[in-house]
Amino acid sequence: MHKVFGLYTGTIMSAHVSTAARTRSHALQQRAEHFFPGGVNSPVRAFRAVGGAPPFVERAQGAWLTDADGNRYIDYFGSWGPMILGHAFPPVVEAIQRAARDSASFGASTAGEADLAERVVACYPAIEKLRFVSSGTEATMSAIRLARAATGRKIIVKFEGCYHGHADGLLVKAGSGVATFGIPGSAGVPEEVAHLTLALPYNDLSVVESAFAAHPKAIAAVILEPVVGNAGCIPPAPGYLAGLRALTAREGTVFIVDEVMTGFRVALGGALELYGIDADLVTLGKIVGGGLPVGVFGGKRVLMDLLAPLGPVYQAGTLSGNPLAMAAGIATVSYLQHNAAQVYPRLEATARAVAEGVAAEAARAGVSLTLNRVGSMWTWFFTPGPVTNYDQAARSDTAAFGRFHRAMLDQGVWLPPSQFEAAFLSTAHGDAEVQATIDAARGAFETGITGYSL
Ligand SMILES: *Cc1c(COP(=O)(O)O)cnc(C)c1O
């Protein structure tokens, strides 16, 4: 068995590798299944959508993950988004170590909270005031409570395939893990709650117009992923986001842009900057915590001042604004701010090279793929496409994607383990990783997924 050896700076001594031996991972998975449902603490990690056994990670540096058997993989899921600067990025590691020496948590205010807030507000002009929470789920859940309180309305509009965390009212046609498992919403969500959520097709303004006509003065909020990542990568059609902004403004509905995935990813100022739009409330997560658990909800001052202790909307968190998490967030966001002019063009170029390079290998092998990409997030959909909404994404050949995933993993390339998850890369990915990935894809298309047909 070959392994990929090399430094995290990207030196690769063997492009064609086999990581088939995962005996320790296998044993660890069996042990984990004793304690955790499916052996995992978040469902997609179990690899059920692609088959095969999930490697257990021991450590990571830069663009590379090392599993419990010593196999190395190029990482294209980046902890599902946060690791935009690569793993164990020294300024982030040092910031966490420094903060930890002064105690991990106080449950009282620290200067670090406003330090990170100042940076967030500088990047997101739509955010005038904010609250830190500990996950994206908490951020969107709290934003919706605020929107309902502000409008005195109950109905939430979301879009098919968009995932906003696992709060009850948002688990309706929610893409990602939910789509992967074909669960219609989720068991345990009361109909009364689900009925307050309207799930509409993405990228179609006319259905939103119709919803407003059908529910006059009853829609509290419209929430969306401004670039969908949780149904695979689906960019907004030209004018779509601006159209939603205009419709919600006209209707007195709170426009919530969920940038938990896209924030600091598609641009320093997220999709709001990239597409030049405004929002009433914005949610952030993932990158803003630099790999530690942080979520943000924030926006217009008049909305945020409805929160306790100033107003009647209750929201709280024992570990909200945790000093270690703030330190990791400050180290990450300040690096991005100071280096945005280099970071984002580099991410764009690297992502373009790998995404288009693999698509070209597919085309050469006669495999029909649709590539959707916005900056450093993308998806190879195993369908001739186009993919502009969830229904079209769902036409993908997920069995073929599973074969592709397994073939890539066996050659040392770890893609997100579902057709309906966007791939990401980091500033630590370079030419060597790109070339190794394209070589692996050539091998996969030649051998690993034979039998693929549309
Ligand atoms: C990941 C994600 C969430 C949920 O964040 P968690 O921290 O996993 O709770 C919400 N919205 C979007 C767009 C996400 O990608």
Tab-separated table of C-alpha atoms and ligand atoms in Angstrom:
chain	number	residue	atom	x	y	z
A	1	MET	CA	0.000	0.000	0.000
A	2	HIS	CA	1.224	3.449	-0.878
A	3	LYS	CA	0.620	6.446	1.261
A	4	VAL	CA	0.944	10.071	0.377
A	5	PHE	CA	3.848	11.512	2.258
A	6	GLY	CA	4.733	15.161	2.207
A	7	LEU	CA	4.626	18.414	4.000
A	8	TYR	CA	1.453	20.331	4.493
A	9	THR	CA	2.917	22.932	2.179
A	10	GLY	CA	1.913	20.529	-0.518
A	11	THR	CA	4.881	18.415	-1.548
A	12	ILE	CA	3.502	15.193	-2.913
A	13	MET	CA	5.726	12.239	-3.538
A	14	SER	CA	3.097	9.981	-4.982
A	15	ALA	CA	-0.032	11.176	-6.700
A	16	HIS	CA	-1.581	7.757	-7.124
A	17	VAL	CA	-2.044	6.389	-3.672
A	18	SER	CA	-4.136	3.806	-2.032
A	19	THR	CA	-5.656	4.453	1.346
A	20	ALA	CA	-7.633	1.257	1.343
A	21	ALA	CA	-6.222	0.037	4.654
A	22	ARG	CA	-8.288	1.703	7.336
A	23	THR	CA	-8.296	-0.974	9.982
A	24	ARG	CA	-7.909	1.382	12.957
A	25	SER	CA	-10.637	3.661	11.619
A	26	HIS	CA	-12.864	0.632	11.241
A	27	ALA	CA	-12.292	-0.397	14.860
A	28	LEU	CA	-12.860	3.162	16.088
A	29	GLN	CA	-16.121	3.370	14.140
A	30	GLN	CA	-17.362	0.135	15.708
A	31	ARG	CA	-16.528	1.475	19.150
A	32	ALA	CA	-18.223	4.800	18.368
A	33	GLU	CA	-21.386	3.030	17.217
A	34	HIS	CA	-21.707	1.698	20.741
A	35	PHE	CA	-22.042	5.239	22.077
A	36	PHE	CA	-23.420	7.417	19.277
A	37	PRO	CA	-26.336	6.814	16.926
A	38	GLY	CA	-24.623	5.777	13.683
A	39	GLY	CA	-21.296	6.234	15.442
A	40	VAL	CA	-21.365	9.987	14.828
A	41	ASN	CA	-22.289	13.307	16.398
A	42	SER	CA	-23.599	14.756	13.126
A	43	PRO	CA	-25.268	12.445	10.587
A	44	VAL	CA	-23.480	13.153	7.292
A	45	ARG	CA	-20.165	12.137	8.886
A	46	ALA	CA	-21.359	8.514	8.800
A	47	PHE	CA	-20.876	8.344	4.982
A	48	ARG	CA	-24.273	6.666	4.500
A	49	ALA	CA	-24.875	8.706	1.331
A	50	VAL	CA	-21.720	7.526	-0.400
A	51	GLY	CA	-21.072	4.139	1.129
A	52	GLY	CA	-17.770	2.994	2.497
A	53	ALA	CA	-16.426	3.531	5.990
A	54	PRO	CA	-15.568	6.992	7.307
A	55	PRO	CA	-11.896	7.454	8.195
A	56	PHE	CA	-11.249	8.701	11.735
A	57	VAL	CA	-9.132	11.839	11.720
A	58	GLU	CA	-6.133	12.055	13.991
A	59	ARG	CA	-4.754	15.440	12.971
A	60	ALA	CA	-4.514	17.872	10.100
A	61	GLN	CA	-2.112	20.474	8.749
A	62	GLY	CA	-2.867	22.938	5.978
A	63	ALA	CA	-4.748	21.149	3.209
A	64	TRP	CA	-4.059	17.648	4.520
A	65	LEU	CA	-5.924	15.319	6.872
A	66	THR	CA	-4.221	12.321	8.500
A	67	ASP	CA	-6.379	9.410	9.595
A	68	ALA	CA	-5.929	6.945	12.436
A	69	ASP	CA	-4.084	4.518	10.134
A	70	GLY	CA	-1.621	7.172	8.989
A	71	ASN	CA	-3.238	7.666	5.560
A	72	ARG	CA	-3.217	11.231	4.264
A	73	TYR	CA	-5.949	12.980	2.316
A	74	ILE	CA	-6.357	16.312	0.572
A	75	ASP	CA	-9.256	17.952	2.408
A	76	TYR	CA	-12.111	19.338	0.299
A	77	PHE	CA	-14.670	19.816	3.053
A	78	GLY	CA	-12.671	21.962	5.478
A	79	SER	CA	-14.699	21.011	8.563
A	80	TRP	CA	-17.765	21.841	6.421
A	81	GLY	CA	-16.518	25.358	5.767
A	82	PRO	CA	-14.606	26.948	8.638
A	83	MET	CA	-11.028	26.025	7.692
A	84	ILE	CA	-10.531	28.640	4.971
A	85	LEU	CA	-6.928	29.254	6.098
A	86	GLY	CA	-6.104	25.549	6.291
A	87	HIS	CA	-5.770	23.354	9.358
A	88	ALA	CA	-3.704	24.345	12.392
A	89	PHE	CA	-3.016	27.769	10.896
A	90	PRO	CA	-0.303	29.074	13.262
A	91	PRO	CA	-1.908	32.460	14.170
A	92	VAL	CA	-5.155	30.679	15.064
A	93	VAL	CA	-3.394	27.995	17.113
A	94	GLU	CA	-1.401	30.627	19.004
A	95	ALA	CA	-4.489	32.760	19.675
A	96	ILE	CA	-6.326	29.797	21.172
A	97	GLN	CA	-3.326	28.786	23.304
A	98	ARG	CA	-2.887	32.323	24.581
A	99	ALA	CA	-6.575	32.651	25.450
A	100	ALA	CA	-6.691	29.240	27.145
A	101	ARG	CA	-3.969	30.226	29.602
A	102	ASP	CA	-6.337	32.881	30.982
A	103	SER	CA	-9.177	30.332	31.482
A	104	ALA	CA	-11.529	28.800	28.979
A	105	SER	CA	-14.704	30.562	30.057
A	106	PHE	CA	-16.014	33.166	32.498
A	107	GLY	CA	-19.703	33.695	31.726
A	108	ALA	CA	-18.959	37.397	32.002
A	109	SER	CA	-18.112	39.943	29.325
A	110	THR	CA	-14.642	40.215	27.812
A	111	ALA	CA	-13.112	42.774	25.430
A	112	GLY	CA	-12.616	40.065	22.811
A	113	GLU	CA	-16.347	39.996	22.064
A	114	ALA	CA	-16.424	43.609	20.898
A	115	ASP	CA	-13.060	43.126	19.135
A	116	LEU	CA	-14.551	40.412	16.940
A	117	ALA	CA	-17.863	42.292	16.594
A	118	GLU	CA	-16.019	45.372	15.315
A	119	ARG	CA	-14.429	43.249	12.588
A	120	VAL	CA	-17.716	41.561	11.678
A	121	VAL	CA	-19.500	44.911	11.379
A	122	ALA	CA	-16.650	46.296	9.246
A	123	CYS	CA	-17.071	43.426	6.778
A	124	TYR	CA	-20.908	43.331	6.882
A	125	PRO	CA	-22.391	46.847	6.707
A	126	ALA	CA	-25.885	45.297	6.957
A	127	ILE	CA	-24.991	44.349	10.546
A	128	GLU	CA	-25.370	47.312	12.887
A	129	LYS	CA	-25.675	45.240	16.050
A	130	LEU	CA	-25.201	41.561	16.658
A	131	ARG	CA	-25.178	38.703	19.124
A	132	PHE	CA	-22.687	35.860	19.271
A	133	VAL	CA	-24.079	32.365	19.744
A	134	SER	CA	-22.382	28.969	19.502
A	135	SER	CA	-23.742	27.526	16.244
A	136	GLY	CA	-25.411	28.413	12.977
A	137	THR	CA	-28.530	26.629	14.185
A	138	GLU	CA	-28.843	28.997	17.122
A	139	ALA	CA	-28.200	31.996	14.884
A	140	THR	CA	-31.021	31.279	12.410
A	141	MET	CA	-33.404	30.131	15.137
A	142	SER	CA	-32.863	33.393	17.011
A	143	ALA	CA	-33.142	35.522	13.857
A	144	ILE	CA	-36.530	33.989	13.136
A	145	ARG	CA	-37.792	34.577	16.655
A	146	LEU	CA	-36.745	38.199	16.289
A	147	ALA	CA	-38.459	38.531	12.898
A	148	ARG	CA	-41.700	37.132	14.286
A	149	ALA	CA	-41.559	39.446	17.271
A	150	ALA	CA	-40.811	42.486	15.131
A	151	THR	CA	-43.622	41.851	12.629
A	152	GLY	CA	-46.213	40.167	14.850
A	153	ARG	CA	-46.522	37.594	12.026
A	154	LYS	CA	-45.995	33.834	12.065
A	155	ILE	CA	-45.202	32.478	8.582
A	156	ILE	CA	-41.617	31.889	7.459
A	157	VAL	CA	-40.680	31.503	3.800
A	158	LYS	CA	-37.661	29.327	3.057
A	159	PHE	CA	-36.446	27.649	-0.113
A	160	GLU	CA	-36.240	23.980	-1.081
A	161	GLY	CA	-32.760	22.596	-0.559
A	162	CYS	CA	-31.645	25.425	1.735
A	163	TYR	CA	-30.441	24.271	5.141
A	164	HIS	CA	-30.488	26.669	8.059
A	165	GLY	CA	-29.603	24.336	10.918
A	166	HIS	CA	-31.881	21.890	12.670
A	167	ALA	CA	-34.402	24.062	14.528
A	168	ASP	CA	-37.932	22.619	14.171
A	169	GLY	CA	-39.446	25.252	11.894
A	170	LEU	CA	-36.494	25.199	9.499
A	171	LEU	CA	-36.371	21.441	8.936
A	172	VAL	CA	-38.703	21.580	5.969
A	173	LYS	CA	-37.258	20.579	2.576
A	174	ALA	CA	-33.889	21.327	4.066
A	175	GLY	CA	-31.350	19.850	1.655
A	176	SER	CA	-28.026	18.476	2.785
A	177	GLY	CA	-28.230	15.726	5.391
A	178	VAL	CA	-31.992	15.860	5.198
A	179	ALA	CA	-31.983	15.502	1.399
A	180	THR	CA	-29.317	12.865	1.586
A	181	PHE	CA	-31.452	10.696	3.817
A	182	GLY	CA	-34.696	11.451	2.022
A	183	ILE	CA	-36.345	12.420	5.281
A	184	PRO	CA	-39.310	14.687	4.543
A	185	GLY	CA	-38.462	17.310	7.103
A	186	SER	CA	-37.905	15.257	10.220
A	187	ALA	CA	-39.845	13.065	12.566
A	188	GLY	CA	-40.562	14.904	15.782
A	189	VAL	CA	-41.425	18.239	14.166
A	190	PRO	CA	-45.095	18.965	14.967
A	191	GLU	CA	-47.288	19.643	11.926
A	192	GLU	CA	-48.424	22.845	13.597
A	193	VAL	CA	-44.836	24.082	13.505
A	194	ALA	CA	-44.044	22.818	9.991
A	195	HIS	CA	-47.243	24.440	8.695
A	196	LEU	CA	-45.858	27.841	9.558
A	197	THR	CA	-42.984	27.284	7.114
A	198	LEU	CA	-43.556	27.703	3.390
A	199	ALA	CA	-40.849	25.979	1.343
A	200	LEU	CA	-40.670	27.415	-2.179
A	201	PRO	CA	-38.463	26.559	-5.174
A	202	TYR	CA	-35.204	28.538	-5.271
A	203	ASN	CA	-34.398	31.032	-8.031
A	204	ASP	CA	-38.044	31.796	-8.897
A	205	LEU	CA	-39.338	35.223	-7.855
A	206	SER	CA	-42.852	34.609	-9.178
A	207	VAL	CA	-43.570	31.915	-6.574
A	208	VAL	CA	-42.552	34.361	-3.852
A	209	GLU	CA	-44.903	36.977	-5.311
A	210	SER	CA	-47.687	34.373	-5.251
A	211	ALA	CA	-46.922	33.464	-1.631
A	212	PHE	CA	-47.208	37.095	-0.566
A	213	ALA	CA	-50.505	37.361	-2.461
A	214	ALA	CA	-51.820	34.186	-0.806
A	215	HIS	CA	-50.747	35.250	2.710
A	216	PRO	CA	-51.177	39.016	2.889
A	217	LYS	CA	-49.429	40.615	5.891
A	218	ALA	CA	-48.738	37.181	7.389
A	219	ILE	CA	-45.161	36.452	6.309
A	220	ALA	CA	-42.718	37.374	9.062
A	221	ALA	CA	-39.490	36.511	7.272
A	222	VAL	CA	-37.919	35.249	4.102
A	223	ILE	CA	-34.725	33.324	4.834
A	224	LEU	CA	-32.312	31.903	2.281
A	225	GLU	CA	-28.803	30.798	1.498
A	226	PRO	CA	-27.658	33.541	-0.903
A	227	VAL	CA	-25.575	30.913	-2.689
A	228	VAL	CA	-27.024	27.499	-1.852
A	229	GLY	CA	-24.414	25.145	-0.475
A	230	ASN	CA	-26.579	22.573	1.246
A	231	ALA	CA	-28.158	21.132	-1.890
A	232	GLY	CA	-24.776	21.206	-3.552
A	233	CYS	CA	-23.638	24.573	-4.869
A	234	ILE	CA	-26.412	26.544	-6.589
A	235	PRO	CA	-25.738	30.205	-7.416
A	236	PRO	CA	-28.523	32.804	-7.364
A	237	ALA	CA	-29.885	33.765	-10.784
A	238	PRO	CA	-29.084	37.344	-11.874
A	239	GLY	CA	-31.465	39.717	-10.091
A	240	TYR	CA	-32.863	37.050	-7.774
A	241	LEU	CA	-31.417	38.351	-4.504
A	242	ALA	CA	-32.182	41.982	-5.344
A	243	GLY	CA	-35.710	40.914	-6.296
A	244	LEU	CA	-36.230	39.224	-2.939
A	245	ARG	CA	-34.843	42.268	-1.136
A	246	ALA	CA	-37.321	44.513	-2.984
A	247	LEU	CA	-40.305	42.192	-2.416
A	248	THR	CA	-39.633	41.794	1.305
A	249	ALA	CA	-39.153	45.547	1.734
A	250	ARG	CA	-42.479	46.195	-0.007
A	251	GLU	CA	-44.271	43.641	2.189
A	252	GLY	CA	-42.745	44.671	5.516
A	253	THR	CA	-41.182	41.207	5.794
A	254	VAL	CA	-37.812	40.671	7.461
A	255	PHE	CA	-35.199	39.586	4.886
A	256	ILE	CA	-32.776	37.144	6.543
A	257	VAL	CA	-29.677	36.270	4.547
A	258	ASP	CA	-28.096	33.132	5.997
A	259	GLU	CA	-24.378	33.517	5.363
A	260	VAL	CA	-23.304	30.769	7.761
A	261	MET	CA	-21.592	29.043	4.816
A	262	THR	CA	-20.991	31.926	2.379
A	263	GLY	CA	-19.837	34.498	4.947
A	264	PHE	CA	-16.081	35.218	4.590
A	265	ARG	CA	-16.090	32.433	1.948
A	266	VAL	CA	-17.383	33.842	-1.351
A	267	ALA	CA	-15.948	37.272	-0.401
A	268	LEU	CA	-14.789	38.950	2.798
A	269	GLY	CA	-18.262	40.502	3.008
A	270	GLY	CA	-19.950	37.294	1.875
A	271	ALA	CA	-22.683	37.140	-0.735
A	272	LEU	CA	-24.005	40.535	0.385
A	273	GLU	CA	-20.755	42.092	-0.858
A	274	LEU	CA	-20.410	39.824	-3.891
A	275	TYR	CA	-23.914	40.564	-5.172
A	276	GLY	CA	-24.262	44.062	-3.738
A	277	ILE	CA	-27.389	43.557	-1.644
A	278	ASP	CA	-28.644	44.568	1.786
A	279	ALA	CA	-30.466	42.497	4.413
A	280	ASP	CA	-32.476	43.154	7.569
A	281	LEU	CA	-30.800	40.308	9.442
A	282	VAL	CA	-27.693	38.300	8.600
A	283	THR	CA	-26.525	35.025	10.127
A	284	LEU	CA	-22.915	33.898	10.196
A	285	GLY	CA	-21.111	30.827	11.502
A	286	LYS	CA	-18.346	28.450	10.420
A	287	ILE	CA	-15.440	30.717	9.312
A	288	VAL	CA	-16.256	33.462	11.850
A	289	GLY	CA	-15.202	31.063	14.622
A	290	GLY	CA	-11.989	29.906	12.942
A	291	GLY	CA	-12.890	26.280	13.709
A	292	LEU	CA	-14.340	26.900	17.169
A	293	PRO	CA	-18.101	27.028	17.758
A	294	VAL	CA	-19.381	30.518	16.917
A	295	GLY	CA	-22.557	31.782	15.300
A	296	VAL	CA	-23.703	35.337	14.727
A	297	PHE	CA	-27.065	36.913	14.136
A	298	GLY	CA	-27.185	40.611	13.557
A	299	GLY	CA	-28.615	43.392	11.460
A	300	LYS	CA	-30.711	46.493	11.775
A	301	ARG	CA	-30.449	48.188	15.149
A	302	VAL	CA	-34.237	48.537	15.508
A	303	LEU	CA	-34.573	44.779	15.227
A	304	MET	CA	-31.628	43.849	17.448
A	305	ASP	CA	-32.731	46.236	20.212
A	306	LEU	CA	-35.837	44.072	20.638
A	307	LEU	CA	-33.611	41.520	22.396
A	308	ALA	CA	-33.471	41.142	26.160
A	309	PRO	CA	-32.383	42.960	28.264
A	310	LEU	CA	-33.478	45.954	26.106
A	311	GLY	CA	-36.609	44.383	24.673
A	312	PRO	CA	-39.119	41.542	24.994
A	313	VAL	CA	-37.378	38.856	22.874
A	314	TYR	CA	-35.489	36.352	24.995
A	315	GLN	CA	-32.253	34.794	23.768
A	316	ALA	CA	-29.222	33.658	25.785
A	317	GLY	CA	-26.243	31.293	25.937
A	318	THR	CA	-23.958	30.055	28.712
A	319	LEU	CA	-20.955	29.851	26.368
A	320	SER	CA	-21.960	32.659	23.948
A	321	GLY	CA	-18.954	34.846	23.163
A	322	ASN	CA	-16.627	32.233	24.652
A	323	PRO	CA	-13.108	33.710	24.947
A	324	LEU	CA	-11.348	30.850	23.119
A	325	ALA	CA	-13.853	31.028	20.297
A	326	MET	CA	-13.533	34.815	20.089
A	327	ALA	CA	-9.731	34.501	19.963
A	328	ALA	CA	-9.894	31.973	17.095
A	329	GLY	CA	-12.430	34.155	15.290
A	330	ILE	CA	-10.360	37.315	15.686
A	331	ALA	CA	-7.205	35.552	14.424
A	332	THR	CA	-9.060	34.213	11.389
A	333	VAL	CA	-11.098	37.282	10.474
A	334	SER	CA	-8.235	39.739	11.018
A	335	TYR	CA	-6.005	37.632	8.760
A	336	LEU	CA	-8.699	37.640	6.090
A	337	GLN	CA	-9.201	41.406	6.446
A	338	HIS	CA	-5.502	42.196	6.132
A	339	ASN	CA	-4.917	39.798	3.262
A	340	ALA	CA	-8.233	39.879	1.398
A	341	ALA	CA	-6.609	41.229	-1.766
A	342	GLN	CA	-4.447	38.090	-1.970
A	343	VAL	CA	-6.655	35.506	-0.270
A	344	TYR	CA	-9.806	35.723	-2.385
A	345	PRO	CA	-8.113	35.823	-5.814
A	346	ARG	CA	-5.943	32.873	-4.740
A	347	LEU	CA	-8.969	30.861	-3.546
A	348	GLU	CA	-10.758	31.692	-6.803
A	349	ALA	CA	-7.820	30.583	-8.957
A	350	THR	CA	-7.153	27.371	-7.031
A	351	ALA	CA	-10.830	26.412	-6.924
A	352	ARG	CA	-11.248	27.152	-10.610
A	353	ALA	CA	-8.231	25.001	-11.492
A	354	VAL	CA	-9.345	21.982	-9.509
A	355	ALA	CA	-13.075	22.234	-10.227
A	356	GLU	CA	-12.615	22.739	-13.971
A	357	GLY	CA	-9.704	20.304	-14.157
A	358	VAL	CA	-11.788	17.477	-12.710
A	359	ALA	CA	-14.754	18.420	-14.921
A	360	ALA	CA	-12.457	18.218	-17.951
A	361	GLU	CA	-11.360	14.710	-16.916
A	362	ALA	CA	-15.016	13.721	-16.643
A	363	ALA	CA	-15.761	15.085	-20.092
A	364	ARG	CA	-12.764	13.189	-21.516
A	365	ALA	CA	-14.124	9.980	-19.960
A	366	GLY	CA	-17.610	10.616	-21.331
A	367	VAL	CA	-19.136	11.293	-17.914
A	368	SER	CA	-21.753	14.075	-17.884
A	369	LEU	CA	-21.179	16.459	-15.002
A	370	THR	CA	-22.612	19.860	-14.259
A	371	LEU	CA	-20.145	22.066	-12.436
A	372	ASN	CA	-21.567	24.898	-10.312
A	373	ARG	CA	-19.019	27.109	-8.594
A	374	VAL	CA	-18.925	30.419	-6.770
A	375	GLY	CA	-15.371	31.234	-5.675
A	376	SER	CA	-14.056	28.468	-3.439
A	377	MET	CA	-17.326	26.568	-3.080
A	378	TRP	CA	-18.498	24.220	-5.820
A	379	THR	CA	-20.239	20.952	-6.715
A	380	TRP	CA	-19.797	18.417	-9.478
A	381	PHE	CA	-23.390	17.278	-10.008
A	382	PHE	CA	-23.621	13.878	-11.711
A	383	THR	CA	-26.315	15.061	-14.102
A	384	PRO	CA	-26.200	16.799	-17.477
A	385	GLY	CA	-27.911	19.741	-15.779
A	386	PRO	CA	-28.459	22.611	-15.569
A	387	VAL	CA	-28.808	22.797	-11.764
A	388	THR	CA	-30.551	25.990	-10.687
A	389	ASN	CA	-32.794	24.601	-7.937
A	390	TYR	CA	-33.241	21.627	-5.662
A	391	ASP	CA	-35.417	19.568	-8.046
A	392	GLN	CA	-32.726	19.730	-10.690
A	393	ALA	CA	-29.990	18.879	-8.160
A	394	ALA	CA	-32.049	15.874	-7.042
A	395	ARG	CA	-31.860	14.430	-10.590
A	396	SER	CA	-28.177	13.695	-9.958
A	397	ASP	CA	-27.011	10.094	-10.069
A	398	THR	CA	-26.125	9.736	-6.393
A	399	ALA	CA	-24.939	6.142	-6.834
A	400	ALA	CA	-22.372	7.343	-9.379
A	401	PHE	CA	-21.347	10.129	-7.015
A	402	GLY	CA	-20.884	7.505	-4.302
A	403	ARG	CA	-18.584	5.463	-6.545
A	404	PHE	CA	-16.654	8.616	-7.425
A	405	HIS	CA	-16.365	9.540	-3.747
A	406	ARG	CA	-15.009	6.125	-2.774
A	407	ALA	CA	-12.568	6.044	-5.692
A	408	MET	CA	-11.257	9.515	-4.760
A	409	LEU	CA	-10.952	8.647	-1.076
A	410	ASP	CA	-8.931	5.556	-1.938
A	411	GLN	CA	-6.531	7.804	-3.848
A	412	GLY	CA	-6.132	10.261	-0.980
A	413	VAL	CA	-8.759	12.884	-1.863
A	414	TRP	CA	-11.516	13.460	0.700
A	415	LEU	CA	-14.551	15.087	-0.890
A	416	PRO	CA	-17.683	16.027	1.053
A	417	PRO	CA	-19.515	12.719	1.525
A	418	SER	CA	-22.745	13.652	-0.238
A	419	GLN	CA	-23.736	14.809	-3.712
A	420	PHE	CA	-25.674	17.556	-1.939
A	421	GLU	CA	-22.786	19.214	-0.100
A	422	ALA	CA	-20.559	21.896	-1.567
A	423	ALA	CA	-16.804	21.273	-1.712
A	424	PHE	CA	-14.439	23.879	-0.245
A	425	LEU	CA	-10.752	24.531	-0.290
A	426	SER	CA	-8.357	26.716	1.674
A	427	THR	CA	-5.445	29.061	1.129
A	428	ALA	CA	-3.204	26.082	1.976
A	429	HIS	CA	-4.262	24.267	-1.201
A	430	GLY	CA	-1.836	24.839	-4.063
A	431	ASP	CA	-0.733	23.534	-7.439
A	432	ALA	CA	0.493	20.204	-6.069
A	433	GLU	CA	-2.872	19.447	-4.448
A	434	VAL	CA	-4.746	20.538	-7.559
A	435	GLN	CA	-2.670	18.290	-9.807
A	436	ALA	CA	-2.940	15.308	-7.450
A	437	THR	CA	-6.705	15.768	-7.346
A	438	ILE	CA	-7.046	15.924	-11.118
A	439	ASP	CA	-4.847	12.834	-11.454
A	440	ALA	CA	-6.994	11.023	-8.889
A	441	ALA	CA	-10.148	12.016	-10.764
A	442	ARG	CA	-8.699	10.677	-14.013
A	443	GLY	CA	-8.091	7.383	-12.247
A	444	ALA	CA	-11.572	7.414	-10.753
A	445	PHE	CA	-13.284	8.112	-14.049
A	446	GLU	CA	-11.221	5.464	-15.824
A	447	THR	CA	-11.741	2.715	-13.288
A	448	GLY	CA	-13.653	3.621	-10.189
A	449	ILE	CA	-17.020	4.522	-11.617
A	450	THR	CA	-17.291	2.372	-14.708
A	451	GLY	CA	-20.855	1.440	-15.320
A	452	TYR	CA	-21.917	5.030	-14.812
A	453	SER	CA	-24.732	5.897	-17.156
A	454	LEU	CA	-27.356	8.571	-17.146
B	1	LIG	C1	-23.943	24.886	8.496
B	1	LIG	C2	-25.094	25.780	8.256
B	1	LIG	C3	-26.008	26.112	9.258
B	1	LIG	C4	-25.982	25.444	10.614
B	1	LIG	O1	-24.842	25.746	11.317
B	1	LIG	P1	-24.435	24.760	12.545
B	1	LIG	O2	-23.277	25.469	13.166
B	1	LIG	O3	-24.110	23.447	11.928
B	1	LIG	O4	-25.609	24.680	13.448
B	1	LIG	C5	-26.971	27.047	8.990
B	1	LIG	N1	-27.056	27.628	7.781
B	1	LIG	C6	-26.205	27.332	6.776
B	1	LIG	C7	-26.341	28.023	5.469
B	1	LIG	C8	-25.208	26.389	6.977
B	1	LIG	O5	-24.392	26.054	5.966
